[in-house]
Structures are given as structure tokens and as C-alpha cells.
C-alpha positions as a LaTeX table, in Angstrom:
\begin{tabular}{lrrr}
\hline
Residue & $x$ (\AA) & $y$ (\AA) & $z$ (\AA) \\
\hline
Met1 & 92.68 & $-40.77$ & 15.69 \\
Ser2 & 91.32 & $-41.09$ & 12.09 \\
Ser3 & 93.47 & $-42.39$ & 9.36 \\
Pro4 & 94.34 & $-40.23$ & 6.36 \\
Gln5 & 91.90 & $-42.29$ & 4.23 \\
Glu6 & 88.95 & $-41.65$ & 6.60 \\
Gln7 & 89.68 & $-37.94$ & 6.69 \\
Ser8 & 89.71 & $-37.86$ & 2.89 \\
Asp9 & 86.31 & $-39.65$ & 2.74 \\
Asn10 & 84.77 & $-37.15$ & 5.18 \\
Val11 & 85.97 & $-34.22$ & 3.13 \\
Lys12 & 84.40 & $-35.77$ & 0.03 \\
Asp13 & 81.04 & $-36.32$ & 1.83 \\
Glu14 & 80.94 & $-32.73$ & 3.13 \\
Ser15 & 81.86 & $-31.43$ & $-0.30$ \\
Lys16 & 79.08 & $-33.53$ & $-1.86$ \\
Gly17 & 76.39 & $-32.36$ & 0.65 \\
Ser18 & 77.05 & $-28.66$ & 0.17 \\
Ser19 & 77.28 & $-28.63$ & $-3.64$ \\
Pro20 & 75.83 & $-25.61$ & $-5.54$ \\
Leu21 & 73.01 & $-27.77$ & $-6.98$ \\
Asn22 & 71.88 & $-28.85$ & $-3.55$ \\
Asn23 & 71.94 & $-25.26$ & $-2.33$ \\
Val24 & 69.74 & $-24.12$ & $-5.26$ \\
Ala25 & 67.29 & $-26.98$ & $-4.66$ \\
Ser26 & 67.06 & $-26.05$ & $-1.00$ \\
Val27 & 66.44 & $-22.39$ & $-1.75$ \\
Met28 & 63.79 & $-23.27$ & $-4.37$ \\
Ala29 & 62.01 & $-25.57$ & $-1.92$ \\
Gln30 & 61.91 & $-22.80$ & 0.65 \\
Ser31 & 60.67 & $-20.32$ & $-1.96$ \\
Ile32 & 57.89 & $-22.66$ & $-3.09$ \\
Glu33 & 56.79 & $-23.17$ & 0.49 \\
Gly34 & 56.78 & $-19.40$ & 0.96 \\
Met35 & 54.79 & $-18.87$ & $-2.26$ \\
Gln36 & 52.25 & $-21.51$ & $-1.24$ \\
Ser37 & 51.85 & $-19.81$ & 2.11 \\
Thr38 & 51.54 & $-16.39$ & 0.44 \\
Met39 & 49.01 & $-17.65$ & $-2.15$ \\
Gly40 & 47.02 & $-19.31$ & 0.59 \\
Thr41 & 46.90 & $-16.00$ & 2.42 \\
Val42 & 45.91 & $-14.19$ & $-0.80$ \\
Tyr43 & 43.10 & $-16.67$ & $-1.52$ \\
Thr44 & 41.87 & $-16.41$ & 2.07 \\
Thr45 & 41.91 & $-12.62$ & 1.86 \\
Met46 & 40.11 & $-12.68$ & $-1.51$ \\
Ala47 & 37.45 & $-15.04$ & $-0.16$ \\
Thr48 & 36.95 & $-12.82$ & 2.88 \\
Asn49 & 36.69 & $-9.71$ & 0.71 \\
Leu50 & 34.26 & $-11.38$ & $-1.67$ \\
Arg51 & 32.10 & $-12.56$ & 1.22 \\
Gln52 & 32.10 & $-9.08$ & 2.74 \\
Ser53 & 31.29 & $-7.57$ & $-0.67$ \\
Leu54 & 28.39 & $-10.01$ & $-1.12$ \\
Glu55 & 27.09 & $-9.25$ & 2.36 \\
Met56 & 27.34 & $-5.51$ & 1.66 \\
Thr57 & 25.48 & $-5.94$ & $-1.65$ \\
Gln58 & 22.76 & $-7.96$ & 0.08 \\
Thr59 & 22.51 & $-5.31$ & 2.80 \\
Met60 & 22.29 & $-2.53$ & 0.22 \\
Asn61 & 19.57 & $-4.43$ & $-1.69$ \\
Ser62 & 17.67 & $-5.00$ & 1.55 \\
Val63 & 17.86 & $-1.30$ & 2.44 \\
Met64 & 16.79 & $-0.29$ & $-1.08$ \\
Glu65 & 13.85 & $-2.72$ & $-1.02$ \\
His66 & 12.68 & $-1.40$ & 2.35 \\
Phe67 & 13.00 & 2.15 & 1.01 \\
Leu68 & 10.94 & 1.25 & $-2.07$ \\
Arg69 & 8.22 & $-0.38$ & 0.03 \\
Ile70 & 7.68 & 2.83 & 1.97 \\
Ser71 & 8.06 & 5.00 & $-1.14$ \\
Val72 & 5.37 & 3.23 & $-3.19$ \\
Arg73 & 2.19 & 4.56 & $-1.61$ \\
Thr74 & $-1.51$ & 3.95 & $-2.12$ \\
Lys75 & $-4.25$ & 6.48 & $-1.44$ \\
Thr76 & $-7.97$ & 5.95 & $-1.93$ \\
Val77 & $-10.84$ & 8.42 & $-2.00$ \\
Val78 & $-14.44$ & 7.19 & $-2.09$ \\
Thr79 & $-17.23$ & 9.45 & $-3.28$ \\
Asp80 & $-20.60$ & 8.74 & $-4.84$ \\
Glu81 & $-22.77$ & 9.92 & $-7.70$ \\
Glu82 & $-26.49$ & 9.35 & $-7.23$ \\
Gly83 & $-25.91$ & 6.43 & $-4.89$ \\
Lys84 & $-23.23$ & 4.79 & $-7.02$ \\
Pro85 & $-19.85$ & 4.64 & $-5.24$ \\
Cys86 & $-16.83$ & 5.96 & $-7.12$ \\
Leu87 & $-13.27$ & 5.07 & $-6.20$ \\
Ala88 & $-10.25$ & 7.27 & $-6.92$ \\
Leu89 & $-7.15$ & 5.09 & $-6.60$ \\
Ile90 & $-3.81$ & 6.91 & $-6.49$ \\
Leu91 & $-0.50$ & 5.01 & $-6.70$ \\
Ser92 & 2.59 & 7.16 & $-6.15$ \\
Asn93 & 6.36 & 6.71 & $-6.17$ \\
Thr94 & 8.13 & 9.24 & $-3.92$ \\
Ser95 & 11.63 & 7.83 & $-4.53$ \\
Gln96 & 14.31 & 8.47 & $-7.15$ \\
Ile97 & 14.14 & 4.83 & $-8.28$ \\
Pro98 & 11.75 & 3.91 & $-11.14$ \\
Val99 & 9.31 & 1.10 & $-10.41$ \\
Ser100 & 8.35 & $-0.98$ & $-13.44$ \\
Lys101 & 6.05 & $-3.94$ & $-14.06$ \\
Ala102 & 3.92 & $-3.13$ & $-11.03$ \\
Leu103 & 0.57 & $-4.91$ & $-10.73$ \\
Cys104 & $-2.31$ & $-3.58$ & $-8.64$ \\
Gln105 & $-4.95$ & $-5.93$ & $-7.25$ \\
Ile106 & $-8.24$ & $-4.84$ & $-5.63$ \\
Glu107 & $-10.23$ & $-7.27$ & $-3.46$ \\
Phe108 & $-13.75$ & $-6.64$ & $-2.19$ \\
Lys109 & $-14.98$ & $-8.56$ & 0.84 \\
Pro110 & $-18.27$ & $-7.98$ & 2.65 \\
Arg111 & $-17.82$ & $-7.15$ & 6.30 \\
Asn112 & $-18.18$ & $-10.25$ & 8.52 \\
Ala113 & $-17.80$ & $-12.54$ & 5.49 \\
Glu114 & $-14.95$ & $-14.93$ & 4.70 \\
Glu115 & $-15.08$ & $-14.83$ & 0.89 \\
Glu116 & $-14.65$ & $-11.99$ & $-1.58$ \\
Ala117 & $-17.62$ & $-10.63$ & $-3.54$ \\
Pro118 & $-17.73$ & $-10.02$ & $-7.32$ \\
Phe119 & $-17.83$ & $-6.32$ & $-8.22$ \\
Asp120 & $-18.77$ & $-4.68$ & $-11.49$ \\
Leu121 & $-16.03$ & $-2.13$ & $-12.28$ \\
Glu122 & $-16.57$ & 0.67 & $-14.77$ \\
His123 & $-13.39$ & 2.44 & $-15.84$ \\
Met124 & $-13.87$ & 6.20 & $-15.91$ \\
Lys125 & $-10.36$ & 7.54 & $-16.57$ \\
Ser126 & $-6.66$ & 6.94 & $-15.89$ \\
Ser127 & $-3.92$ & 9.56 & $-15.75$ \\
Thr128 & $-0.37$ & 10.17 & $-14.58$ \\
Tyr129 & 1.26 & 13.29 & $-13.15$ \\
Thr130 & 4.44 & 14.46 & $-11.45$ \\
Leu131 & 4.86 & 15.11 & $-7.74$ \\
Pro132 & 4.08 & 17.55 & $-6.33$ \\
Pro133 & 0.98 & 17.73 & $-8.54$ \\
Lys134 & 0.79 & 20.44 & $-11.19$ \\
Pro135 & $-2.20$ & 20.86 & $-13.53$ \\
Ser136 & 0.09 & 21.06 & $-16.53$ \\
Ser137 & 1.78 & 17.73 & $-15.69$ \\
Thr138 & $-1.35$ & 15.55 & $-15.85$ \\
Ile139 & $-1.41$ & 13.21 & $-18.86$ \\
Ser140 & $-4.19$ & 10.75 & $-19.78$ \\
Ile141 & $-3.06$ & 7.14 & $-20.14$ \\
Ala142 & $-4.59$ & 3.85 & $-21.28$ \\
Pro143 & $-7.05$ & 2.23 & $-18.84$ \\
Val144 & $-5.23$ & 0.59 & $-15.96$ \\
Phe145 & $-8.23$ & $-1.64$ & $-15.15$ \\
Glu146 & $-10.56$ & $-3.13$ & $-17.69$ \\
Thr147 & $-14.28$ & $-3.24$ & $-16.95$ \\
Ser148 & $-14.94$ & $-6.58$ & $-15.32$ \\
Ile149 & $-17.03$ & $-8.49$ & $-12.82$ \\
Thr150 & $-14.65$ & $-10.17$ & $-10.44$ \\
Ser151 & $-13.77$ & $-10.36$ & $-6.76$ \\
Lys152 & $-10.05$ & $-9.87$ & $-7.44$ \\
Cys153 & $-9.39$ & $-7.19$ & $-10.03$ \\
Val154 & $-5.80$ & $-7.17$ & $-11.33$ \\
Ser155 & $-4.49$ & $-4.20$ & $-13.30$ \\
Glu156 & $-2.40$ & $-4.04$ & $-16.41$ \\
Ser157 & 1.36 & $-3.55$ & $-15.93$ \\
Ile158 & 2.07 & $-0.13$ & $-14.42$ \\
Thr159 & 5.28 & 1.94 & $-14.49$ \\
Leu160 & 5.76 & 4.45 & $-11.69$ \\
Glu161 & 8.44 & 6.95 & $-12.65$ \\
Pro162 & 10.43 & 8.70 & $-9.88$ \\
Phe163 & 8.36 & 11.35 & $-8.10$ \\
Ser164 & 5.21 & 10.59 & $-10.06$ \\
Ala165 & 1.73 & 9.15 & $-9.51$ \\
Val166 & $-0.92$ & 7.23 & $-11.43$ \\
Arg167 & $-4.58$ & 7.95 & $-10.71$ \\
Val168 & $-7.41$ & 5.61 & $-11.69$ \\
Asp169 & $-11.09$ & 6.54 & $-11.33$ \\
Leu170 & $-13.56$ & 3.65 & $-11.16$ \\
Ala171 & $-17.32$ & 3.44 & $-10.73$ \\
Leu172 & $-18.32$ & 0.48 & $-8.55$ \\
Thr173 & $-21.49$ & $-1.58$ & $-8.53$ \\
Pro174 & $-21.66$ & $-3.64$ & $-5.32$ \\
Pro175 & $-23.57$ & $-6.92$ & $-5.61$ \\
Leu176 & $-25.08$ & $-6.48$ & $-2.13$ \\
Phe177 & $-26.13$ & $-3.51$ & $-0.03$ \\
Thr178 & $-23.68$ & $-4.01$ & 2.81 \\
Gln179 & $-20.42$ & $-2.72$ & 4.21 \\
Tyr180 & $-17.23$ & $-3.87$ & 2.48 \\
Ile181 & $-13.58$ & $-4.11$ & 3.38 \\
Val182 & $-11.53$ & $-3.28$ & 0.28 \\
Ala183 & $-7.86$ & $-4.27$ & 0.04 \\
Val184 & $-5.47$ & $-2.79$ & $-2.52$ \\
Thr185 & $-2.21$ & $-4.71$ & $-3.03$ \\
Val186 & 0.62 & $-3.45$ & $-5.24$ \\
Asn187 & 3.26 & $-6.00$ & $-6.32$ \\
Phe188 & 6.47 & $-5.03$ & $-8.12$ \\
Pro189 & 9.92 & $-6.60$ & $-8.71$ \\
Ser190 & 12.98 & $-5.31$ & $-6.86$ \\
Pro191 & 15.34 & $-3.53$ & $-9.31$ \\
Gly192 & 18.29 & $-5.12$ & $-7.52$ \\
Thr193 & 17.31 & $-8.76$ & $-7.01$ \\
Gly194 & 14.10 & $-9.28$ & $-8.98$ \\
Lys195 & 12.40 & $-10.36$ & $-5.72$ \\
Met196 & 8.70 & $-9.48$ & $-5.65$ \\
Leu197 & 7.89 & $-6.67$ & $-3.23$ \\
Ser198 & 4.41 & $-5.67$ & $-2.12$ \\
Thr199 & 2.47 & $-3.00$ & $-0.28$ \\
Arg200 & $-1.10$ & $-3.30$ & 1.02 \\
His201 & $-3.74$ & $-0.70$ & 1.82 \\
Glu202 & $-7.23$ & $-1.34$ & 3.23 \\
Phe203 & $-10.27$ & 0.92 & 3.50 \\
Gly204 & $-14.02$ & 0.69 & 4.04 \\
Leu205 & $-16.77$ & 1.03 & 1.47 \\
Tyr206 & $-19.72$ & 2.23 & 3.54 \\
Leu207 & $-23.50$ & 2.21 & 3.24 \\
Val208 & $-23.45$ & 6.02 & 3.03 \\
His209 & $-21.54$ & 5.69 & $-0.26$ \\
Gln210 & $-24.20$ & 3.37 & $-1.69$ \\
Cys211 & $-27.21$ & 5.61 & $-1.00$ \\
Val212 & $-28.93$ & 8.40 & $-2.83$ \\
Lys213 & $-28.68$ & 11.32 & $-0.39$ \\
Thr214 & $-31.10$ & 14.23 & $-0.27$ \\
Phe215 & $-30.74$ & 17.36 & 1.86 \\
Leu216 & $-34.07$ & 18.69 & 3.15 \\
Arg217 & $-33.96$ & 22.27 & 4.42 \\
Thr218 & $-37.22$ & 21.71 & 6.27 \\
Cys219 & $-38.88$ & 18.43 & 7.07 \\
Asp220 & $-42.29$ & 18.01 & 8.71 \\
Leu221 & $-42.37$ & 14.23 & 9.20 \\
Ala222 & $-44.21$ & 12.83 & 12.20 \\
Gly223 & $-44.06$ & 9.59 & 14.14 \\
Ser224 & $-40.35$ & 9.34 & 14.91 \\
Ser225 & $-39.09$ & 5.81 & 15.60 \\
Ala226 & $-36.03$ & 6.77 & 17.65 \\
Lys227 & $-33.42$ & 9.45 & 18.31 \\
Val228 & $-29.69$ & 9.37 & 17.53 \\
Lys229 & $-26.75$ & 11.72 & 18.08 \\
Val230 & $-24.50$ & 12.44 & 15.09 \\
Pro231 & $-21.61$ & 14.84 & 14.34 \\
Leu232 & $-22.51$ & 17.46 & 11.74 \\
Ser233 & $-19.15$ & 17.91 & 10.00 \\
Pro234 & $-19.19$ & 14.57 & 8.08 \\
Leu235 & $-22.85$ & 15.12 & 7.18 \\
Arg236 & $-21.87$ & 18.41 & 5.56 \\
Lys237 & $-19.25$ & 16.61 & 3.47 \\
Leu238 & $-21.50$ & 13.69 & 2.56 \\
Phe239 & $-24.27$ & 16.04 & 1.42 \\
Arg240 & $-21.78$ & 18.52 & $-0.10$ \\
Leu241 & $-23.04$ & 21.48 & 1.89 \\
Ser242 & $-21.09$ & 24.73 & 1.81 \\
Pro243 & $-20.03$ & 26.35 & 5.10 \\
Ala244 & $-22.65$ & 29.04 & 4.44 \\
Glu245 & $-25.45$ & 26.45 & 4.17 \\
Gly246 & $-27.43$ & 26.61 & 7.39 \\
Ile247 & $-28.48$ & 23.58 & 9.44 \\
Ser248 & $-31.29$ & 24.26 & 11.86 \\
Ser249 & $-33.93$ & 22.45 & 13.83 \\
Gly250 & $-36.18$ & 20.68 & 11.33 \\
Thr251 & $-33.40$ & 20.16 & 8.74 \\
Gly252 & $-33.48$ & 16.64 & 7.28 \\
Phe253 & $-30.87$ & 14.23 & 5.87 \\
Gln254 & $-32.39$ & 11.46 & 3.74 \\
Phe255 & $-30.63$ & 8.19 & 2.81 \\
Glu256 & $-32.25$ & 5.91 & 0.21 \\
Ser257 & $-31.36$ & 2.67 & $-1.54$ \\
Asn258 & $-33.18$ & $-0.44$ & $-2.72$ \\
Glu259 & $-32.92$ & $-1.81$ & 0.83 \\
Met260 & $-33.00$ & 1.26 & 3.04 \\
Ala261 & $-34.94$ & 4.52 & 3.36 \\
Ile262 & $-34.06$ & 6.53 & 6.44 \\
Thr263 & $-34.42$ & 10.23 & 7.23 \\
Leu264 & $-32.64$ & 11.96 & 10.11 \\
Val265 & $-34.30$ & 15.21 & 11.22 \\
Val266 & $-32.42$ & 17.62 & 13.49 \\
Ser267 & $-34.31$ & 18.36 & 16.72 \\
Glu268 & $-31.61$ & 20.01 & 18.86 \\
Phe269 & $-27.86$ & 20.79 & 18.96 \\
Glu270 & $-25.07$ & 19.93 & 21.37 \\
Lys271 & $-21.37$ & 20.81 & 21.88 \\
Glu272 & $-21.56$ & 24.28 & 20.37 \\
Cys273 & $-23.59$ & 23.06 & 17.39 \\
Thr274 & $-20.97$ & 20.46 & 16.31 \\
Glu275 & $-23.36$ & 17.59 & 17.10 \\
Ala276 & $-27.08$ & 17.16 & 16.57 \\
Ile277 & $-29.80$ & 15.07 & 18.17 \\
Cys278 & $-31.83$ & 13.72 & 15.26 \\
Glu279 & $-35.23$ & 12.06 & 15.14 \\
Val280 & $-35.25$ & 8.90 & 13.00 \\
Tyr281 & $-37.92$ & 8.14 & 10.39 \\
Phe282 & $-38.07$ & 4.83 & 8.51 \\
Leu283 & $-39.75$ & 5.65 & 5.21 \\
Ser284 & $-40.25$ & 1.99 & 4.24 \\
Asn285 & $-40.75$ & $-1.14$ & 6.26 \\
Phe286 & $-37.51$ & $-2.89$ & 5.33 \\
Glu287 & $-36.53$ & $-5.93$ & 7.35 \\
Asp288 & $-33.08$ & $-4.62$ & 8.32 \\
Asn289 & $-34.05$ & $-1.04$ & 9.15 \\
Glu290 & $-32.69$ & $-1.13$ & 12.69 \\
Leu291 & $-29.40$ & $-2.74$ & 11.59 \\
His292 & $-28.97$ & $-0.25$ & 8.77 \\
Leu293 & $-29.62$ & 2.65 & 11.16 \\
Lys294 & $-27.01$ & 1.33 & 13.59 \\
Asn295 & $-24.44$ & 0.92 & 10.79 \\
Leu296 & $-25.29$ & 4.33 & 9.34 \\
Val297 & $-24.67$ & 6.14 & 12.64 \\
Glu298 & $-21.43$ & 4.19 & 13.19 \\
Glu299 & $-20.21$ & 5.17 & 9.72 \\
Ile300 & $-20.93$ & 8.87 & 10.26 \\
Glu301 & $-19.03$ & 8.75 & 13.56 \\
Lys302 & $-16.14$ & 6.86 & 11.95 \\
Leu303 & $-15.92$ & 9.39 & 9.13 \\
Tyr304 & $-15.80$ & 12.14 & 11.76 \\
Thr305 & $-12.93$ & 10.38 & 13.57 \\
Val306 & $-10.99$ & 9.93 & 10.33 \\
Glu307 & $-11.70$ & 13.55 & 9.38 \\
Lys308 & $-10.14$ & 14.76 & 12.64 \\
Asn309 & $-7.03$ & 12.78 & 11.70 \\
Gln310 & $-7.05$ & 14.60 & 8.34 \\
Asp311 & $-7.35$ & 11.41 & 6.29 \\
Tyr312 & $-10.91$ & 11.79 & 5.06 \\
\hline
\end{tabular}
């Protein structure tokens, strides 16, 4: 049994341990621990939300950049004037997003060669218009390409407004009479990230575009060197013949350049008059006559294939 003195000491100790100050300190300590836990949760939530927001922004930029790549389109049309090839280059933006500071580069490389070839470019005209095209919307603009002799021609800075196109017409002077692979690359910065985006388009510059072509309604040449079969539809387009212009036995198609002079004379028709068997006449004794003939026939057939796909 405790003495009265011991009981008094115990009462004092209990009274001291449960004083109001100690109770406040205890409550504050618990509150601080709770606040630290809450703030930690808040910071974790904020970090998670920021990370998700960043990922969403990156995803949106990626989607936008992909959309722009397929919206910035390049179309090329090759024609010729008296044996000099002419290139119509059309850059279009089919999106609602403006594309600024775009640069267009054209590279010319002879077929079966590793290095580019220098080309003499003659600027004919540059214009811009809205899509779909309307005659009243076409506006002339400053030359996009300067006349130059280079293997890699880089344009001035181009702005492609939403649903608009820029057309550039160039006259080309190839350094060699051969087939070329021409690559058109368009580089432009992403509006969202500034990252450089690019699109690339390739096409062929053929021998038929580098020749003076003459249509002969009747041709009485003799001494044929060979016979070839060619489709007539691309020949009509190359020689700019109207649908009413008749092609009959004895009709001639003449191709001439500084390195080739070949005439194809129709002798008979096949496949309901869509193809012709032609006699071949070499008008000059050039070294590469046989090679040029082979390439010429391949080009006419290739143009026919492209025409059926509605791209020519």
C-alpha cells in the first residue's frame, strides 16, 4: 500500500503530463504530420497531372505534325516546248493550319548515276491561288526560284496559307541527253514544336520531254531497222493530237534531239486500235540509237500506265 506522500507525487506527475500546453503541442504535431501527408499527396497529384498534360501536348503535336505532313502536297507536271522540258511545280496546303518558312529543294540525278547533275533553271512565272482553284483567285507572286545552274535548287521562303497552293513554272536545260530522276523535298517548321518537317516527291524526266516532236500524217520512209509495239493514247498526248485527228497506217511520229533522231511509222493496229505496230527508222547514225529506242518505247509504255492511273 502506497504512502500518502507517494500518492501525492503520482497525482502531480499525472497532472504535469496532461497539462493544456502538452495537449496543444500534441495536437499541433499531429496536424503538421497530416499537412505534410496532404501536401505530399497534392505534390504527387500535381506532378502526375503535369506529366499527363505534357504527354497529351506531345501527342497532340505529334498528331498535328502527321496531319501537316499529309496536308502539304507536291504535284509536278512535265511538258515541253520545242524539245525544252518545262516543269510545273505545285505546292498545296489542304489543312486549316498555315505553313510558313517552307523551303523547296529540287534535285536532278541522271538515271543509273550516283551524283546529281547541274541544271540550268529559267524561271517563267510564280503564282498563288485558293483551293479549290478559281480563275479569279490566282495572284502573281515574286519568283520562288532564281535562275541558276545547280544540282540542288533551293527556293526562297514560301508561305502556304490554309487551303491554298503555290505554282512555279520553270524551263529546264538538262546538261545531258538522258533520263533523270527528279526529287522535290519541302521542309517546314512545325507550328507547335519548331521541329523541321519534310515531304518528298519523285518523278521522271524522260527523253520524250527533251526531244523536238513532229507529227507526220503520211510518211514514205523505206529501210526499216526494226518494229516495236506502242500504245497510241500517250502518243496523242505527247504530240498534242485532238481526238478527231486520225492515225492511220503510214502515220509517223518523229523524235529529234542532238543525240537522237528516230521516226516511228504505223504499219498496223492491235487491240481495237489502242496499240500500233510501228516500223522504226533511225534518221542519223548515232552511237546510242538502239539504247535510245529501247528507252523511248519504255517511256511511252510507262506514260500509258500512269495515264490509266489518272496521274499523267
